[in-house]
Amino acid sequence: METAGGLPSGFWYLWTGTLINRIGSFVLILLSVYLTHERGFTPTFAGLVIGLWGAGGALGTLVGGVLADRWGRKPTYLTFLYSSSALMLALGFAHSALLVAVTVFLLGMAAEGSRPAMSALMIDIVGPHERLRAFSLNYWVINLGFAFSAIAAGALANVDYLLIFIVDAVSTAAAATVVAIKVRDTHRGTRGQRTPRPAAGGSLLSVFADRVFLGFFACNLLLALVFMQHISTLPLAMTGDGLSTGTYGLVIAINGILIVAGQLFVPRLLRHVPRAHALALGAVLVGVGFALTAFAGAAWFYAISVVIWTLGEMADAPSKSALLADLSPSWMRGRYQGASSLAWSMASFGAPIIGAAVQQHLGNATLWLGCLVVSLLVAAGHLLMGPARERRAVELRAAELAAAASSSANPRLVPAA
């Protein structure tokens, strides 16, 4: 009960939708293999296409974040998710290089555009003191789905690659339908409303003018560039050592399995750990795990490296999500979530290109040891910027409590969330 009890029913319906969606999320896992082995495109083109997913996602997260605040969390989430389902199916039938590239760009935009609205919806539903637990549970179910899909994707591809697109599209539509029926919108948008918010700020540009957030964003971007190597250069390194794509699927599934086994205990372990320390620890473990890949040659050694960077991911992800929630004004949660997600979209675009270039021209050892250097810089950044972030979180919470009290005294003011 301490781990899962007491959370609102709306959270659990979001959780269920995420589970359905992630169990069927096959396409991105095998996209590079599909494009090269099944369709005969060059590895360079496959890297470009995966980068286009990230480029589309970068645009999608910004648009999705703004719409979540102005139009509403739920309609934004459903629009992007249903669009993602349709585009997933279209990609399975796309044949020309141009059509594949355009469809992947639009699919990245739709898939990533739903995330800010979903995160903002969850923050609205769950109280401040329960958010670390809620984000841990959500992260747990994401990886439960990933552990299943990483193994099932290979099995479906052995039968027919088209199946991975069909099942992915169906599961995405089913997830959207659960939310459409069971989750009420918590935020109708700010257009035309009188809200107790500051006269200054409120635009997407004001998010990127927030120096505290920019430091947070920079750390996330750098660590994401390291982490995204697991779906870009890691499979190339493993196949280069003579290991099969099936072995890669099994090894990378350890990531999801370990998170499923241990993530529910993370909130209790981190309860009394300062967030800056938890984030720094996570970055160090991610760096060490990827650095060990430089010395790997057998599946068991790759598996050990995955275990270590997964432990770092388990410390980093929920702490980061809870911190972002505390740094986001309620009327700008969508924008802050979208701006934060932009780091991952940029990494999705940049990591395959940068990683492949380093791997090809400087070698595997330089790539993986470079990941350690970047991760250590991120850890130092979290420690240096931690106090300023916590001060901002306290100030923002006090300001919103004062605004809520003011709106209660003046019923003509309607809170945005």
PDB file of N, CA and C in Angstrom, residues 210-282:
ATOM      1  N   ASP A 210      14.032  31.107 -18.397  1.00  0.00           N
ATOM      2  CA  ASP A 210      14.157  30.689 -17.004  1.00  0.00           C
ATOM      3  C   ASP A 210      15.515  30.008 -16.820  1.00  0.00           C
ATOM      4  N   ARG A 211      16.450  30.693 -16.162  1.00  0.00           N
ATOM      5  CA  ARG A 211      17.815  30.178 -16.045  1.00  0.00           C
ATOM      6  C   ARG A 211      17.887  28.892 -15.239  1.00  0.00           C
ATOM      7  N   VAL A 212      17.053  28.778 -14.213  1.00  0.00           N
ATOM      8  CA  VAL A 212      17.045  27.545 -13.423  1.00  0.00           C
ATOM      9  C   VAL A 212      16.625  26.373 -14.298  1.00  0.00           C
ATOM     10  N   PHE A 213      15.584  26.591 -15.106  1.00  0.00           N
ATOM     11  CA  PHE A 213      15.127  25.524 -15.996  1.00  0.00           C
ATOM     12  C   PHE A 213      16.176  25.219 -17.063  1.00  0.00           C
ATOM     13  N   LEU A 214      16.862  26.235 -17.588  1.00  0.00           N
ATOM     14  CA  LEU A 214      17.860  26.012 -18.631  1.00  0.00           C
ATOM     15  C   LEU A 214      18.999  25.115 -18.141  1.00  0.00           C
ATOM     16  N   GLY A 215      19.417  25.300 -16.893  1.00  0.00           N
ATOM     17  CA  GLY A 215      20.433  24.415 -16.336  1.00  0.00           C
ATOM     18  C   GLY A 215      19.939  22.987 -16.235  1.00  0.00           C
ATOM     19  N   PHE A 216      18.701  22.834 -15.796  1.00  0.00           N
ATOM     20  CA  PHE A 216      18.046  21.523 -15.728  1.00  0.00           C
ATOM     21  C   PHE A 216      17.980  20.904 -17.121  1.00  0.00           C
ATOM     22  N   PHE A 217      17.586  21.709 -18.113  1.00  0.00           N
ATOM     23  CA  PHE A 217      17.452  21.250 -19.499  1.00  0.00           C
ATOM     24  C   PHE A 217      18.798  20.783 -20.047  1.00  0.00           C
ATOM     25  N   ALA A 218      19.857  21.551 -19.797  1.00  0.00           N
ATOM     26  CA  ALA A 218      21.179  21.201 -20.316  1.00  0.00           C
ATOM     27  C   ALA A 218      21.659  19.858 -19.764  1.00  0.00           C
ATOM     28  N   CYS A 219      21.450  19.641 -18.471  1.00  0.00           N
ATOM     29  CA  CYS A 219      21.836  18.357 -17.877  1.00  0.00           C
ATOM     30  C   CYS A 219      21.058  17.204 -18.505  1.00  0.00           C
ATOM     31  N   ASN A 220      19.755  17.416 -18.712  1.00  0.00           N
ATOM     32  CA  ASN A 220      18.928  16.365 -19.309  1.00  0.00           C
ATOM     33  C   ASN A 220      19.363  16.063 -20.738  1.00  0.00           C
ATOM     34  N   LEU A 221      19.671  17.098 -21.498  1.00  0.00           N
ATOM     35  CA  LEU A 221      20.080  16.904 -22.888  1.00  0.00           C
ATOM     36  C   LEU A 221      21.379  16.108 -22.973  1.00  0.00           C
ATOM     37  N   LEU A 222      22.359  16.483 -22.179  1.00  0.00           N
ATOM     38  CA  LEU A 222      23.641  15.782 -22.232  1.00  0.00           C
ATOM     39  C   LEU A 222      23.506  14.318 -21.831  1.00  0.00           C
ATOM     40  N   LEU A 223      22.745  14.058 -20.767  1.00  0.00           N
ATOM     41  CA  LEU A 223      22.585  12.666 -20.349  1.00  0.00           C
ATOM     42  C   LEU A 223      21.754  11.879 -21.361  1.00  0.00           C
ATOM     43  N   ALA A 224      20.784  12.530 -21.992  1.00  0.00           N
ATOM     44  CA  ALA A 224      19.979  11.862 -23.012  1.00  0.00           C
ATOM     45  C   ALA A 224      20.828  11.487 -24.221  1.00  0.00           C
ATOM     46  N   LEU A 225      21.799  12.328 -24.588  1.00  0.00           N
ATOM     47  CA  LEU A 225      22.704  11.996 -25.691  1.00  0.00           C
ATOM     48  C   LEU A 225      23.488  10.722 -25.388  1.00  0.00           C
ATOM     49  N   VAL A 226      23.847  10.538 -24.126  1.00  0.00           N
ATOM     50  CA  VAL A 226      24.523   9.311 -23.716  1.00  0.00           C
ATOM     51  C   VAL A 226      23.546   8.146 -23.733  1.00  0.00           C
ATOM     52  N   PHE A 227      22.403   8.340 -23.103  1.00  0.00           N
ATOM     53  CA  PHE A 227      21.466   7.237 -22.917  1.00  0.00           C
ATOM     54  C   PHE A 227      20.920   6.712 -24.246  1.00  0.00           C
ATOM     55  N   MET A 228      20.678   7.601 -25.207  1.00  0.00           N
ATOM     56  CA  MET A 228      20.079   7.176 -26.476  1.00  0.00           C
ATOM     57  C   MET A 228      21.024   6.336 -27.325  1.00  0.00           C
ATOM     58  N   GLN A 229      22.270   6.175 -26.897  1.00  0.00           N
ATOM     59  CA  GLN A 229      23.168   5.268 -27.616  1.00  0.00           C
ATOM     60  C   GLN A 229      22.691   3.822 -27.529  1.00  0.00           C
ATOM     61  N   HIS A 230      21.823   3.526 -26.571  1.00  0.00           N
ATOM     62  CA  HIS A 230      21.394   2.132 -26.415  1.00  0.00           C
ATOM     63  C   HIS A 230      20.499   1.657 -27.553  1.00  0.00           C
ATOM     64  N   ILE A 231      19.896   2.593 -28.313  1.00  0.00           N
ATOM     65  CA  ILE A 231      19.101   2.152 -29.457  1.00  0.00           C
ATOM     66  C   ILE A 231      19.712   2.610 -30.782  1.00  0.00           C
ATOM     67  N   SER A 232      20.894   3.207 -30.748  1.00  0.00           N
ATOM     68  CA  SER A 232      21.527   3.640 -31.996  1.00  0.00           C
ATOM     69  C   SER A 232      22.857   2.924 -32.211  1.00  0.00           C
ATOM     70  N   THR A 233      23.866   3.207 -31.400  1.00  0.00           N
ATOM     71  CA  THR A 233      25.183   2.610 -31.623  1.00  0.00           C
ATOM     72  C   THR A 233      25.393   1.294 -30.883  1.00  0.00           C
ATOM     73  N   LEU A 234      24.662   1.055 -29.789  1.00  0.00           N
ATOM     74  CA  LEU A 234      24.838  -0.204 -29.063  1.00  0.00           C
ATOM     75  C   LEU A 234      24.503  -1.420 -29.925  1.00  0.00           C
ATOM     76  N   PRO A 235      23.359  -1.438 -30.642  1.00  0.00           N
ATOM     77  CA  PRO A 235      23.113  -2.606 -31.494  1.00  0.00           C
ATOM     78  C   PRO A 235      24.178  -2.782 -32.571  1.00  0.00           C
ATOM     79  N   LEU A 236      24.727  -1.688 -33.073  1.00  0.00           N
ATOM     80  CA  LEU A 236      25.794  -1.792 -34.076  1.00  0.00           C
ATOM     81  C   LEU A 236      27.065  -2.379 -33.458  1.00  0.00           C
ATOM     82  N   ALA A 237      27.365  -1.975 -32.226  1.00  0.00           N
ATOM     83  CA  ALA A 237      28.545  -2.521 -31.545  1.00  0.00           C
ATOM     84  C   ALA A 237      28.382  -4.024 -31.290  1.00  0.00           C
ATOM     85  N   MET A 238      27.182  -4.424 -30.892  1.00  0.00           N
ATOM     86  CA  MET A 238      26.950  -5.841 -30.594  1.00  0.00           C
ATOM     87  C   MET A 238      26.981  -6.696 -31.852  1.00  0.00           C
ATOM     88  N   THR A 239      26.336  -6.227 -32.915  1.00  0.00           N
ATOM     89  CA  THR A 239      26.374  -6.997 -34.163  1.00  0.00           C
ATOM     90  C   THR A 239      27.781  -6.993 -34.746  1.00  0.00           C
ATOM     91  N   GLY A 240      28.539  -5.934 -34.493  1.00  0.00           N
ATOM     92  CA  GLY A 240      29.929  -5.893 -34.927  1.00  0.00           C
ATOM     93  C   GLY A 240      30.789  -6.922 -34.220  1.00  0.00           C
ATOM     94  N   ASP A 241      30.373  -7.337 -33.033  1.00  0.00           N
ATOM     95  CA  ASP A 241      31.078  -8.386 -32.288  1.00  0.00           C
ATOM     96  C   ASP A 241      30.539  -9.769 -32.623  1.00  0.00           C
ATOM     97  N   GLY A 242      29.696  -9.852 -33.655  1.00  0.00           N
ATOM     98  CA  GLY A 242      29.185 -11.147 -34.096  1.00  0.00           C
ATOM     99  C   GLY A 242      27.944 -11.613 -33.373  1.00  0.00           C
ATOM    100  N   LEU A 243      27.325 -10.759 -32.569  1.00  0.00           N
ATOM    101  CA  LEU A 243      26.106 -11.136 -31.849  1.00  0.00           C
ATOM    102  C   LEU A 243      24.892 -10.817 -32.710  1.00  0.00           C
ATOM    103  N   SER A 244      23.840 -11.609 -32.569  1.00  0.00           N
ATOM    104  CA  SER A 244      22.651 -11.464 -33.414  1.00  0.00           C
ATOM    105  C   SER A 244      21.742 -10.364 -32.884  1.00  0.00           C
ATOM    106  N   THR A 245      20.796  -9.951 -33.737  1.00  0.00           N
ATOM    107  CA  THR A 245      19.804  -8.968 -33.299  1.00  0.00           C
ATOM    108  C   THR A 245      18.922  -9.551 -32.189  1.00  0.00           C
ATOM    109  N   GLY A 246      18.714 -10.868 -32.230  1.00  0.00           N
ATOM    110  CA  GLY A 246      17.951 -11.508 -31.151  1.00  0.00           C
ATOM    111  C   GLY A 246      18.674 -11.395 -29.823  1.00  0.00           C
ATOM    112  N   THR A 247      20.001 -11.538 -29.850  1.00  0.00           N
ATOM    113  CA  THR A 247      20.787 -11.376 -28.620  1.00  0.00           C
ATOM    114  C   THR A 247      20.703  -9.949 -28.110  1.00  0.00           C
ATOM    115  N   TYR A 248      20.774  -8.996 -29.038  1.00  0.00           N
ATOM    116  CA  TYR A 248      20.615  -7.596 -28.631  1.00  0.00           C
ATOM    117  C   TYR A 248      19.261  -7.387 -27.956  1.00  0.00           C
ATOM    118  N   GLY A 249      18.191  -7.952 -28.531  1.00  0.00           N
ATOM    119  CA  GLY A 249      16.862  -7.813 -27.940  1.00  0.00           C
ATOM    120  C   GLY A 249      16.805  -8.363 -26.527  1.00  0.00           C
ATOM    121  N   LEU A 250      17.434  -9.523 -26.308  1.00  0.00           N
ATOM    122  CA  LEU A 250      17.435 -10.132 -24.975  1.00  0.00           C
ATOM    123  C   LEU A 250      18.253  -9.305 -23.987  1.00  0.00           C
ATOM    124  N   VAL A 251      19.416  -8.813 -24.441  1.00  0.00           N
ATOM    125  CA  VAL A 251      20.277  -8.028 -23.551  1.00  0.00           C
ATOM    126  C   VAL A 251      19.609  -6.705 -23.178  1.00  0.00           C
ATOM    127  N   ILE A 252      19.026  -6.032 -24.170  1.00  0.00           N
ATOM    128  CA  ILE A 252      18.414  -4.744 -23.884  1.00  0.00           C
ATOM    129  C   ILE A 252      17.135  -4.924 -23.065  1.00  0.00           C
ATOM    130  N   ALA A 253      16.511  -6.098 -23.149  1.00  0.00           N
ATOM    131  CA  ALA A 253      15.315  -6.362 -22.341  1.00  0.00           C
ATOM    132  C   ALA A 253      15.649  -6.383 -20.853  1.00  0.00           C
ATOM    133  N   ILE A 254      16.926  -6.634 -20.504  1.00  0.00           N
ATOM    134  CA  ILE A 254      17.343  -6.604 -19.099  1.00  0.00           C
ATOM    135  C   ILE A 254      17.032  -5.241 -18.497  1.00  0.00           C
ATOM    136  N   ASN A 255      17.172  -4.202 -19.301  1.00  0.00           N
ATOM    137  CA  ASN A 255      16.866  -2.848 -18.843  1.00  0.00           C
ATOM    138  C   ASN A 255      15.438  -2.772 -18.308  1.00  0.00           C
ATOM    139  N   GLY A 256      14.488  -3.217 -19.097  1.00  0.00           N
ATOM    140  CA  GLY A 256      13.093  -3.177 -18.657  1.00  0.00           C
ATOM    141  C   GLY A 256      12.805  -4.121 -17.512  1.00  0.00           C
ATOM    142  N   ILE A 257      13.389  -5.319 -17.566  1.00  0.00           N
ATOM    143  CA  ILE A 257      13.142  -6.313 -16.523  1.00  0.00           C
ATOM    144  C   ILE A 257      13.655  -5.823 -15.170  1.00  0.00           C
ATOM    145  N   LEU A 258      14.846  -5.230 -15.160  1.00  0.00           N
ATOM    146  CA  LEU A 258      15.423  -4.737 -13.903  1.00  0.00           C
ATOM    147  C   LEU A 258      14.587  -3.602 -13.330  1.00  0.00           C
ATOM    148  N   ILE A 259      14.128  -2.716 -14.188  1.00  0.00           N
ATOM    149  CA  ILE A 259      13.290  -1.619 -13.713  1.00  0.00           C
ATOM    150  C   ILE A 259      11.969  -2.147 -13.174  1.00  0.00           C
ATOM    151  N   VAL A 260      11.388  -3.122 -13.857  1.00  0.00           N
ATOM    152  CA  VAL A 260      10.140  -3.727 -13.378  1.00  0.00           C
ATOM    153  C   VAL A 260      10.348  -4.363 -12.016  1.00  0.00           C
ATOM    154  N   ALA A 261      11.502  -5.019 -11.823  1.00  0.00           N
ATOM    155  CA  ALA A 261      11.765  -5.718 -10.563  1.00  0.00           C
ATOM    156  C   ALA A 261      12.068  -4.757  -9.414  1.00  0.00           C
ATOM    157  N   GLY A 262      12.697  -3.618  -9.711  1.00  0.00           N
ATOM    158  CA  GLY A 262      13.177  -2.782  -8.621  1.00  0.00           C
ATOM    159  C   GLY A 262      12.639  -1.375  -8.522  1.00  0.00           C
ATOM    160  N   GLN A 263      11.982  -0.863  -9.583  1.00  0.00           N
ATOM    161  CA  GLN A 263      11.607   0.547  -9.594  1.00  0.00           C
ATOM    162  C   GLN A 263      10.615   0.921  -8.500  1.00  0.00           C
ATOM    163  N   LEU A 264       9.754  -0.016  -8.099  1.00  0.00           N
ATOM    164  CA  LEU A 264       8.752   0.299  -7.085  1.00  0.00           C
ATOM    165  C   LEU A 264       9.369   0.572  -5.716  1.00  0.00           C
ATOM    166  N   PHE A 265      10.619   0.135  -5.531  1.00  0.00           N
ATOM    167  CA  PHE A 265      11.294   0.375  -4.257  1.00  0.00           C
ATOM    168  C   PHE A 265      12.061   1.697  -4.252  1.00  0.00           C
ATOM    169  N   VAL A 266      12.211   2.308  -5.436  1.00  0.00           N
ATOM    170  CA  VAL A 266      13.027   3.520  -5.547  1.00  0.00           C
ATOM    171  C   VAL A 266      12.502   4.675  -4.691  1.00  0.00           C
ATOM    172  N   PRO A 267      11.175   4.956  -4.658  1.00  0.00           N
ATOM    173  CA  PRO A 267      10.720   6.077  -3.826  1.00  0.00           C
ATOM    174  C   PRO A 267      11.125   5.960  -2.365  1.00  0.00           C
ATOM    175  N   ARG A 268      11.072   4.736  -1.816  1.00  0.00           N
ATOM    176  CA  ARG A 268      11.484   4.562  -0.417  1.00  0.00           C
ATOM    177  C   ARG A 268      12.988   4.749  -0.249  1.00  0.00           C
ATOM    178  N   LEU A 269      13.760   4.283  -1.231  1.00  0.00           N
ATOM    179  CA  LEU A 269      15.213   4.422  -1.137  1.00  0.00           C
ATOM    180  C   LEU A 269      15.657   5.873  -1.272  1.00  0.00           C
ATOM    181  N   LEU A 270      14.919   6.644  -2.067  1.00  0.00           N
ATOM    182  CA  LEU A 270      15.320   8.032  -2.335  1.00  0.00           C
ATOM    183  C   LEU A 270      14.590   9.044  -1.463  1.00  0.00           C
ATOM    184  N   ARG A 271      13.728   8.554  -0.579  1.00  0.00           N
ATOM    185  CA  ARG A 271      12.860   9.449   0.199  1.00  0.00           C
ATOM    186  C   ARG A 271      13.643  10.520   0.944  1.00  0.00           C
ATOM    187  N   HIS A 272      14.774  10.140   1.519  1.00  0.00           N
ATOM    188  CA  HIS A 272      15.548  11.077   2.332  1.00  0.00           C
ATOM    189  C   HIS A 272      16.835  11.518   1.638  1.00  0.00           C
ATOM    190  N   VAL A 273      16.959  11.230   0.351  1.00  0.00           N
ATOM    191  CA  VAL A 273      18.145  11.625  -0.408  1.00  0.00           C
ATOM    192  C   VAL A 273      17.848  12.930  -1.143  1.00  0.00           C
ATOM    193  N   PRO A 274      18.677  13.958  -0.976  1.00  0.00           N
ATOM    194  CA  PRO A 274      18.460  15.201  -1.738  1.00  0.00           C
ATOM    195  C   PRO A 274      18.384  14.907  -3.230  1.00  0.00           C
ATOM    196  N   ARG A 275      17.489  15.605  -3.919  1.00  0.00           N
ATOM    197  CA  ARG A 275      17.288  15.294  -5.332  1.00  0.00           C
ATOM    198  C   ARG A 275      18.544  15.520  -6.154  1.00  0.00           C
ATOM    199  N   ALA A 276      19.306  16.537  -5.813  1.00  0.00           N
ATOM    200  CA  ALA A 276      20.547  16.780  -6.560  1.00  0.00           C
ATOM    201  C   ALA A 276      21.497  15.594  -6.437  1.00  0.00           C
ATOM    202  N   HIS A 277      21.548  14.976  -5.266  1.00  0.00           N
ATOM    203  CA  HIS A 277      22.427  13.823  -5.061  1.00  0.00           C
ATOM    204  C   HIS A 277      21.910  12.607  -5.817  1.00  0.00           C
ATOM    205  N   ALA A 278      20.597  12.413  -5.814  1.00  0.00           N
ATOM    206  CA  ALA A 278      20.012  11.280  -6.541  1.00  0.00           C
ATOM    207  C   ALA A 278      20.279  11.410  -8.039  1.00  0.00           C
ATOM    208  N   LEU A 279      20.126  12.625  -8.566  1.00  0.00           N
ATOM    209  CA  LEU A 279      20.359  12.853  -9.989  1.00  0.00           C
ATOM    210  C   LEU A 279      21.835  12.698 -10.343  1.00  0.00           C
ATOM    211  N   ALA A 280      22.725  13.155  -9.463  1.00  0.00           N
ATOM    212  CA  ALA A 280      24.162  13.008  -9.707  1.00  0.00           C
ATOM    213  C   ALA A 280      24.567  11.542  -9.687  1.00  0.00           C
ATOM    214  N   LEU A 281      24.033  10.794  -8.732  1.00  0.00           N
ATOM    215  CA  LEU A 281      24.322   9.356  -8.666  1.00  0.00           C
ATOM    216  C   LEU A 281      23.851   8.656  -9.933  1.00  0.00           C
ATOM    217  N   GLY A 282      22.643   9.012 -10.367  1.00  0.00           N
ATOM    218  CA  GLY A 282      22.122   8.402 -11.581  1.00  0.00           C
ATOM    219  C   GLY A 282      23.015   8.668 -12.777  1.00  0.00           C
TER     220      GLY A 282
END
